[in-house]
Amino acid sequence: MKYSWSVACEVLRIEPPLQGAFRETIRHFMYNGYSIPKGWKLYWSAHSTHKNPEFFPEPQIFDLSRFEVKGPAPYTFVPFGGGPRTCPGKEYARLEILVFMHHLVTKFKWERIIPNEQVIVNPMPRPAKGLPIRLYPHKG
Ligand code: HEM
């Protein structure tokens, strides 16, 4: 289900459920001219990395071609984090998302009851009113 997963990935890029997480530095290093001491807590942000036009041209546009061929460069698409602490639930989440999408798309047509419902972030992004929808089963 490559196409469906590209759709899910582009949603995860634009609205990563976890905005980022913390790391502790194990040695002193320089980054972009800043001196980062050993022992500091750093926050890495999936949200700002996913919106960087250097890695995702026109980042506000929903564009599935970003996930074609080689896909994003390493550590630029990080909705599940990266490195040794990468989300251990990633593959389970992928399975769940694809099974849900498969049943929704093959069994129903659906429409949003609130057409321009806002996404609020508190602390994770979610539709402000819980995304009420009307389902129409496919006939036959
Ligand atoms: C769309 C769904 C999910 C997203 C976007 C997500 C995202 C993340 C992110 C960004 C991290 C931090 C990774 C890092 O620090 O590099 C994380 C950690 C974690 N996730 Fe998920 N996750 C999802 C689903 C799940 C599920 C389904 C489970 C369990 C069944 C799970 C269990 C965990 C655990 C235990 C950690 C902590 C790992 C550690 O610190 O070693 N996640 N997740």
PDB file of N, CA and C in Angstrom, residues 4-74:
ATOM      1  N   SER A   4      -1.035   4.716  -0.260  1.00  0.00           N
ATOM      2  CA  SER A   4      -1.717   5.067   0.991  1.00  0.00           C
ATOM      3  C   SER A   4      -0.704   5.503   2.047  1.00  0.00           C
ATOM      4  N   TRP A   5       0.446   4.804   2.088  1.00  0.00           N
ATOM      5  CA  TRP A   5       1.445   5.166   3.100  1.00  0.00           C
ATOM      6  C   TRP A   5       2.059   6.536   2.793  1.00  0.00           C
ATOM      7  N   SER A   6       2.196   6.865   1.487  1.00  0.00           N
ATOM      8  CA  SER A   6       2.684   8.209   1.137  1.00  0.00           C
ATOM      9  C   SER A   6       1.695   9.274   1.619  1.00  0.00           C
ATOM     10  N   VAL A   7       0.389   8.975   1.496  1.00  0.00           N
ATOM     11  CA  VAL A   7      -0.626   9.926   1.984  1.00  0.00           C
ATOM     12  C   VAL A   7      -0.444  10.118   3.494  1.00  0.00           C
ATOM     13  N   ALA A   8      -0.312   8.998   4.223  1.00  0.00           N
ATOM     14  CA  ALA A   8      -0.145   9.078   5.681  1.00  0.00           C
ATOM     15  C   ALA A   8       1.141   9.840   6.033  1.00  0.00           C
ATOM     16  N   CYS A   9       2.219   9.572   5.288  1.00  0.00           N
ATOM     17  CA  CYS A   9       3.499  10.232   5.579  1.00  0.00           C
ATOM     18  C   CYS A   9       3.404  11.739   5.373  1.00  0.00           C
ATOM     19  N   GLU A  10       2.693  12.143   4.306  1.00  0.00           N
ATOM     20  CA  GLU A  10       2.594  13.584   4.052  1.00  0.00           C
ATOM     21  C   GLU A  10       1.770  14.265   5.158  1.00  0.00           C
ATOM     22  N   VAL A  11       0.770  13.550   5.687  1.00  0.00           N
ATOM     23  CA  VAL A  11       0.007  14.087   6.834  1.00  0.00           C
ATOM     24  C   VAL A  11       0.933  14.171   8.058  1.00  0.00           C
ATOM     25  N   LEU A  12       1.726  13.111   8.281  1.00  0.00           N
ATOM     26  CA  LEU A  12       2.656  13.107   9.426  1.00  0.00           C
ATOM     27  C   LEU A  12       3.734  14.178   9.271  1.00  0.00           C
ATOM     28  N   ARG A  13       4.076  14.511   8.027  1.00  0.00           N
ATOM     29  CA  ARG A  13       5.060  15.587   7.812  1.00  0.00           C
ATOM     30  C   ARG A  13       4.450  16.933   8.183  1.00  0.00           C
ATOM     31  N   ILE A  14       3.236  17.191   7.684  1.00  0.00           N
ATOM     32  CA  ILE A  14       2.635  18.514   7.875  1.00  0.00           C
ATOM     33  C   ILE A  14       2.182  18.718   9.327  1.00  0.00           C
ATOM     34  N   GLU A  15       1.620  17.689   9.933  1.00  0.00           N
ATOM     35  CA  GLU A  15       1.166  17.790  11.330  1.00  0.00           C
ATOM     36  C   GLU A  15       1.736  16.644  12.162  1.00  0.00           C
ATOM     37  N   PRO A  16       3.036  16.657  12.462  1.00  0.00           N
ATOM     38  CA  PRO A  16       3.574  15.538  13.247  1.00  0.00           C
ATOM     39  C   PRO A  16       2.893  15.444  14.608  1.00  0.00           C
ATOM     40  N   PRO A  17       2.350  14.260  14.978  1.00  0.00           N
ATOM     41  CA  PRO A  17       1.637  14.147  16.257  1.00  0.00           C
ATOM     42  C   PRO A  17       2.515  14.540  17.451  1.00  0.00           C
ATOM     43  N   LEU A  18       3.785  14.122  17.416  1.00  0.00           N
ATOM     44  CA  LEU A  18       4.716  14.561  18.455  1.00  0.00           C
ATOM     45  C   LEU A  18       5.585  15.637  17.831  1.00  0.00           C
ATOM     46  N   GLN A  19       5.586  16.823  18.415  1.00  0.00           N
ATOM     47  CA  GLN A  19       6.300  17.953  17.799  1.00  0.00           C
ATOM     48  C   GLN A  19       7.812  17.765  17.843  1.00  0.00           C
ATOM     49  N   GLY A  20       8.293  16.966  18.787  1.00  0.00           N
ATOM     50  CA  GLY A  20       9.731  16.744  18.936  1.00  0.00           C
ATOM     51  C   GLY A  20       9.973  16.062  20.268  1.00  0.00           C
ATOM     52  N   ALA A  21      11.227  15.990  20.680  1.00  0.00           N
ATOM     53  CA  ALA A  21      11.541  15.359  21.972  1.00  0.00           C
ATOM     54  C   ALA A  21      12.912  15.851  22.435  1.00  0.00           C
ATOM     55  N   PHE A  22      13.328  15.389  23.601  1.00  0.00           N
ATOM     56  CA  PHE A  22      14.581  15.862  24.193  1.00  0.00           C
ATOM     57  C   PHE A  22      15.714  14.860  24.028  1.00  0.00           C
ATOM     58  N   ARG A  23      16.922  15.394  23.988  1.00  0.00           N
ATOM     59  CA  ARG A  23      18.133  14.588  24.038  1.00  0.00           C
ATOM     60  C   ARG A  23      19.088  15.273  25.004  1.00  0.00           C
ATOM     61  N   GLU A  24      19.982  14.485  25.629  1.00  0.00           N
ATOM     62  CA  GLU A  24      21.026  15.069  26.470  1.00  0.00           C
ATOM     63  C   GLU A  24      22.358  14.890  25.769  1.00  0.00           C
ATOM     64  N   THR A  25      23.160  15.957  25.713  1.00  0.00           N
ATOM     65  CA  THR A  25      24.445  15.862  24.996  1.00  0.00           C
ATOM     66  C   THR A  25      25.444  15.068  25.834  1.00  0.00           C
ATOM     67  N   ILE A  26      26.169  14.157  25.161  1.00  0.00           N
ATOM     68  CA  ILE A  26      27.141  13.340  25.903  1.00  0.00           C
ATOM     69  C   ILE A  26      28.556  13.896  25.719  1.00  0.00           C
ATOM     70  N   ARG A  27      28.701  14.911  24.835  1.00  0.00           N
ATOM     71  CA  ARG A  27      29.996  15.607  24.739  1.00  0.00           C
ATOM     72  C   ARG A  27      29.733  17.011  24.196  1.00  0.00           C
ATOM     73  N   HIS A  28      30.728  17.889  24.418  1.00  0.00           N
ATOM     74  CA  HIS A  28      30.621  19.254  23.914  1.00  0.00           C
ATOM     75  C   HIS A  28      30.728  19.245  22.382  1.00  0.00           C
ATOM     76  N   PHE A  29      29.941  20.087  21.664  1.00  0.00           N
ATOM     77  CA  PHE A  29      30.113  20.207  20.214  1.00  0.00           C
ATOM     78  C   PHE A  29      29.639  21.578  19.740  1.00  0.00           C
ATOM     79  N   MET A  30      30.025  21.927  18.500  1.00  0.00           N
ATOM     80  CA  MET A  30      29.617  23.196  17.888  1.00  0.00           C
ATOM     81  C   MET A  30      28.533  22.902  16.877  1.00  0.00           C
ATOM     82  N   TYR A  31      27.500  23.725  16.832  1.00  0.00           N
ATOM     83  CA  TYR A  31      26.454  23.562  15.821  1.00  0.00           C
ATOM     84  C   TYR A  31      26.042  24.944  15.327  1.00  0.00           C
ATOM     85  N   ASN A  32      26.236  25.178  14.023  1.00  0.00           N
ATOM     86  CA  ASN A  32      25.859  26.469  13.427  1.00  0.00           C
ATOM     87  C   ASN A  32      26.466  27.649  14.179  1.00  0.00           C
ATOM     88  N   GLY A  33      27.706  27.497  14.652  1.00  0.00           N
ATOM     89  CA  GLY A  33      28.376  28.585  15.368  1.00  0.00           C
ATOM     90  C   GLY A  33      28.024  28.640  16.851  1.00  0.00           C
ATOM     91  N   TYR A  34      27.129  27.778  17.321  1.00  0.00           N
ATOM     92  CA  TYR A  34      26.773  27.758  18.744  1.00  0.00           C
ATOM     93  C   TYR A  34      27.574  26.668  19.451  1.00  0.00           C
ATOM     94  N   SER A  35      28.060  27.016  20.643  1.00  0.00           N
ATOM     95  CA  SER A  35      28.781  26.048  21.457  1.00  0.00           C
ATOM     96  C   SER A  35      27.776  25.345  22.365  1.00  0.00           C
ATOM     97  N   ILE A  36      27.670  24.012  22.230  1.00  0.00           N
ATOM     98  CA  ILE A  36      26.694  23.255  23.027  1.00  0.00           C
ATOM     99  C   ILE A  36      27.466  22.428  24.062  1.00  0.00           C
ATOM    100  N   PRO A  37      27.365  22.777  25.337  1.00  0.00           N
ATOM    101  CA  PRO A  37      28.158  22.056  26.355  1.00  0.00           C
ATOM    102  C   PRO A  37      27.656  20.640  26.596  1.00  0.00           C
ATOM    103  N   LYS A  38      28.543  19.809  27.073  1.00  0.00           N
ATOM    104  CA  LYS A  38      28.193  18.450  27.494  1.00  0.00           C
ATOM    105  C   LYS A  38      27.157  18.535  28.622  1.00  0.00           C
ATOM    106  N   GLY A  39      26.179  17.645  28.590  1.00  0.00           N
ATOM    107  CA  GLY A  39      25.201  17.579  29.687  1.00  0.00           C
ATOM    108  C   GLY A  39      23.965  18.439  29.467  1.00  0.00           C
ATOM    109  N   TRP A  40      23.959  19.271  28.408  1.00  0.00           N
ATOM    110  CA  TRP A  40      22.772  20.108  28.147  1.00  0.00           C
ATOM    111  C   TRP A  40      21.630  19.260  27.608  1.00  0.00           C
ATOM    112  N   LYS A  41      20.411  19.734  27.909  1.00  0.00           N
ATOM    113  CA  LYS A  41      19.223  19.117  27.315  1.00  0.00           C
ATOM    114  C   LYS A  41      18.879  19.874  26.037  1.00  0.00           C
ATOM    115  N   LEU A  42      18.675  19.145  24.951  1.00  0.00           N
ATOM    116  CA  LEU A  42      18.319  19.776  23.675  1.00  0.00           C
ATOM    117  C   LEU A  42      16.945  19.295  23.242  1.00  0.00           C
ATOM    118  N   TYR A  43      16.229  20.166  22.573  1.00  0.00           N
ATOM    119  CA  TYR A  43      14.925  19.779  22.027  1.00  0.00           C
ATOM    120  C   TYR A  43      15.050  19.699  20.511  1.00  0.00           C
ATOM    121  N   TRP A  44      14.803  18.537  19.922  1.00  0.00           N
ATOM    122  CA  TRP A  44      14.789  18.454  18.452  1.00  0.00           C
ATOM    123  C   TRP A  44      13.333  18.557  18.000  1.00  0.00           C
ATOM    124  N   SER A  45      13.124  19.299  16.917  1.00  0.00           N
ATOM    125  CA  SER A  45      11.754  19.604  16.520  1.00  0.00           C
ATOM    126  C   SER A  45      11.417  18.980  15.174  1.00  0.00           C
ATOM    127  N   ALA A  46      10.534  17.980  15.201  1.00  0.00           N
ATOM    128  CA  ALA A  46      10.061  17.387  13.943  1.00  0.00           C
ATOM    129  C   ALA A  46       9.330  18.460  13.150  1.00  0.00           C
ATOM    130  N   HIS A  47       8.574  19.272  13.870  1.00  0.00           N
ATOM    131  CA  HIS A  47       7.733  20.263  13.208  1.00  0.00           C
ATOM    132  C   HIS A  47       8.555  21.206  12.335  1.00  0.00           C
ATOM    133  N   SER A  48       9.631  21.811  12.904  1.00  0.00           N
ATOM    134  CA  SER A  48      10.390  22.782  12.108  1.00  0.00           C
ATOM    135  C   SER A  48      11.240  22.088  11.041  1.00  0.00           C
ATOM    136  N   THR A  49      11.729  20.873  11.307  1.00  0.00           N
ATOM    137  CA  THR A  49      12.507  20.155  10.279  1.00  0.00           C
ATOM    138  C   THR A  49      11.613  19.840   9.076  1.00  0.00           C
ATOM    139  N   HIS A  50      10.380  19.426   9.345  1.00  0.00           N
ATOM    140  CA  HIS A  50       9.447  19.077   8.259  1.00  0.00           C
ATOM    141  C   HIS A  50       9.012  20.287   7.439  1.00  0.00           C
ATOM    142  N   LYS A  51       9.194  21.492   7.995  1.00  0.00           N
ATOM    143  CA  LYS A  51       8.767  22.703   7.275  1.00  0.00           C
ATOM    144  C   LYS A  51       9.953  23.431   6.648  1.00  0.00           C
ATOM    145  N   ASN A  52      11.148  22.808   6.687  1.00  0.00           N
ATOM    146  CA  ASN A  52      12.348  23.450   6.146  1.00  0.00           C
ATOM    147  C   ASN A  52      12.353  23.311   4.619  1.00  0.00           C
ATOM    148  N   PRO A  53      12.267  24.452   3.887  1.00  0.00           N
ATOM    149  CA  PRO A  53      12.183  24.369   2.412  1.00  0.00           C
ATOM    150  C   PRO A  53      13.433  23.794   1.773  1.00  0.00           C
ATOM    151  N   GLU A  54      14.553  23.771   2.514  1.00  0.00           N
ATOM    152  CA  GLU A  54      15.775  23.164   1.972  1.00  0.00           C
ATOM    153  C   GLU A  54      15.554  21.658   1.743  1.00  0.00           C
ATOM    154  N   PHE A  55      14.768  21.036   2.606  1.00  0.00           N
ATOM    155  CA  PHE A  55      14.513  19.595   2.502  1.00  0.00           C
ATOM    156  C   PHE A  55      13.160  19.292   1.875  1.00  0.00           C
ATOM    157  N   PHE A  56      12.197  20.198   2.065  1.00  0.00           N
ATOM    158  CA  PHE A  56      10.839  19.990   1.550  1.00  0.00           C
ATOM    159  C   PHE A  56      10.398  21.267   0.828  1.00  0.00           C
ATOM    160  N   PRO A  57      10.732  21.390  -0.464  1.00  0.00           N
ATOM    161  CA  PRO A  57      10.359  22.608  -1.201  1.00  0.00           C
ATOM    162  C   PRO A  57       8.865  22.883  -1.079  1.00  0.00           C
ATOM    163  N   GLU A  58       8.517  24.159  -0.964  1.00  0.00           N
ATOM    164  CA  GLU A  58       7.122  24.582  -0.753  1.00  0.00           C
ATOM    165  C   GLU A  58       6.469  23.712   0.331  1.00  0.00           C
ATOM    166  N   PRO A  59       7.007  23.793   1.549  1.00  0.00           N
ATOM    167  CA  PRO A  59       6.601  22.843   2.601  1.00  0.00           C
ATOM    168  C   PRO A  59       5.125  22.887   2.968  1.00  0.00           C
ATOM    169  N   GLN A  60       4.439  23.991   2.639  1.00  0.00           N
ATOM    170  CA  GLN A  60       3.014  24.081   3.006  1.00  0.00           C
ATOM    171  C   GLN A  60       2.119  23.297   2.037  1.00  0.00           C
ATOM    172  N   ILE A  61       2.694  22.864   0.889  1.00  0.00           N
ATOM    173  CA  ILE A  61       1.907  22.149  -0.126  1.00  0.00           C
ATOM    174  C   ILE A  61       1.870  20.654   0.184  1.00  0.00           C
ATOM    175  N   PHE A  62       0.684  20.060   0.092  1.00  0.00           N
ATOM    176  CA  PHE A  62       0.518  18.607   0.267  1.00  0.00           C
ATOM    177  C   PHE A  62       0.968  17.939  -1.028  1.00  0.00           C
ATOM    178  N   ASP A  63       2.097  17.240  -1.001  1.00  0.00           N
ATOM    179  CA  ASP A  63       2.702  16.743  -2.235  1.00  0.00           C
ATOM    180  C   ASP A  63       3.276  15.334  -2.013  1.00  0.00           C
ATOM    181  N   LEU A  64       2.578  14.340  -2.580  1.00  0.00           N
ATOM    182  CA  LEU A  64       2.987  12.944  -2.354  1.00  0.00           C
ATOM    183  C   LEU A  64       4.288  12.581  -3.058  1.00  0.00           C
ATOM    184  N   SER A  65       4.685  13.398  -4.049  1.00  0.00           N
ATOM    185  CA  SER A  65       5.899  13.055  -4.802  1.00  0.00           C
ATOM    186  C   SER A  65       7.140  13.126  -3.901  1.00  0.00           C
ATOM    187  N   ARG A  66       7.018  13.769  -2.747  1.00  0.00           N
ATOM    188  CA  ARG A  66       8.162  13.835  -1.815  1.00  0.00           C
ATOM    189  C   ARG A  66       8.585  12.443  -1.365  1.00  0.00           C
ATOM    190  N   PHE A  67       7.651  11.480  -1.428  1.00  0.00           N
ATOM    191  CA  PHE A  67       7.946  10.136  -0.912  1.00  0.00           C
ATOM    192  C   PHE A  67       8.191   9.127  -2.033  1.00  0.00           C
ATOM    193  N   GLU A  68       8.302   9.648  -3.280  1.00  0.00           N
ATOM    194  CA  GLU A  68       8.596   8.755  -4.397  1.00  0.00           C
ATOM    195  C   GLU A  68      10.102   8.540  -4.509  1.00  0.00           C
ATOM    196  N   VAL A  69      10.482   7.548  -5.286  1.00  0.00           N
ATOM    197  CA  VAL A  69      11.881   7.183  -5.538  1.00  0.00           C
ATOM    198  C   VAL A  69      12.630   7.037  -4.199  1.00  0.00           C
ATOM    199  N   LYS A  70      13.626   7.913  -3.948  1.00  0.00           N
ATOM    200  CA  LYS A  70      14.438   7.733  -2.734  1.00  0.00           C
ATOM    201  C   LYS A  70      13.750   8.257  -1.482  1.00  0.00           C
ATOM    202  N   GLY A  71      12.817   9.196  -1.659  1.00  0.00           N
ATOM    203  CA  GLY A  71      12.158   9.786  -0.491  1.00  0.00           C
ATOM    204  C   GLY A  71      13.054  10.822   0.185  1.00  0.00           C
ATOM    205  N   PRO A  72      12.605  11.367   1.323  1.00  0.00           N
ATOM    206  CA  PRO A  72      13.361  12.421   2.003  1.00  0.00           C
ATOM    207  C   PRO A  72      14.743  11.949   2.460  1.00  0.00           C
ATOM    208  N   ALA A  73      15.683  12.895   2.560  1.00  0.00           N
ATOM    209  CA  ALA A  73      17.046  12.578   3.025  1.00  0.00           C
ATOM    210  C   ALA A  73      16.979  12.091   4.476  1.00  0.00           C
ATOM    211  N   PRO A  74      17.983  11.273   4.887  1.00  0.00           N
ATOM    212  CA  PRO A  74      17.982  10.756   6.263  1.00  0.00           C
ATOM    213  C   PRO A  74      17.854  11.871   7.306  1.00  0.00           C
TER     214      PRO A  74
END
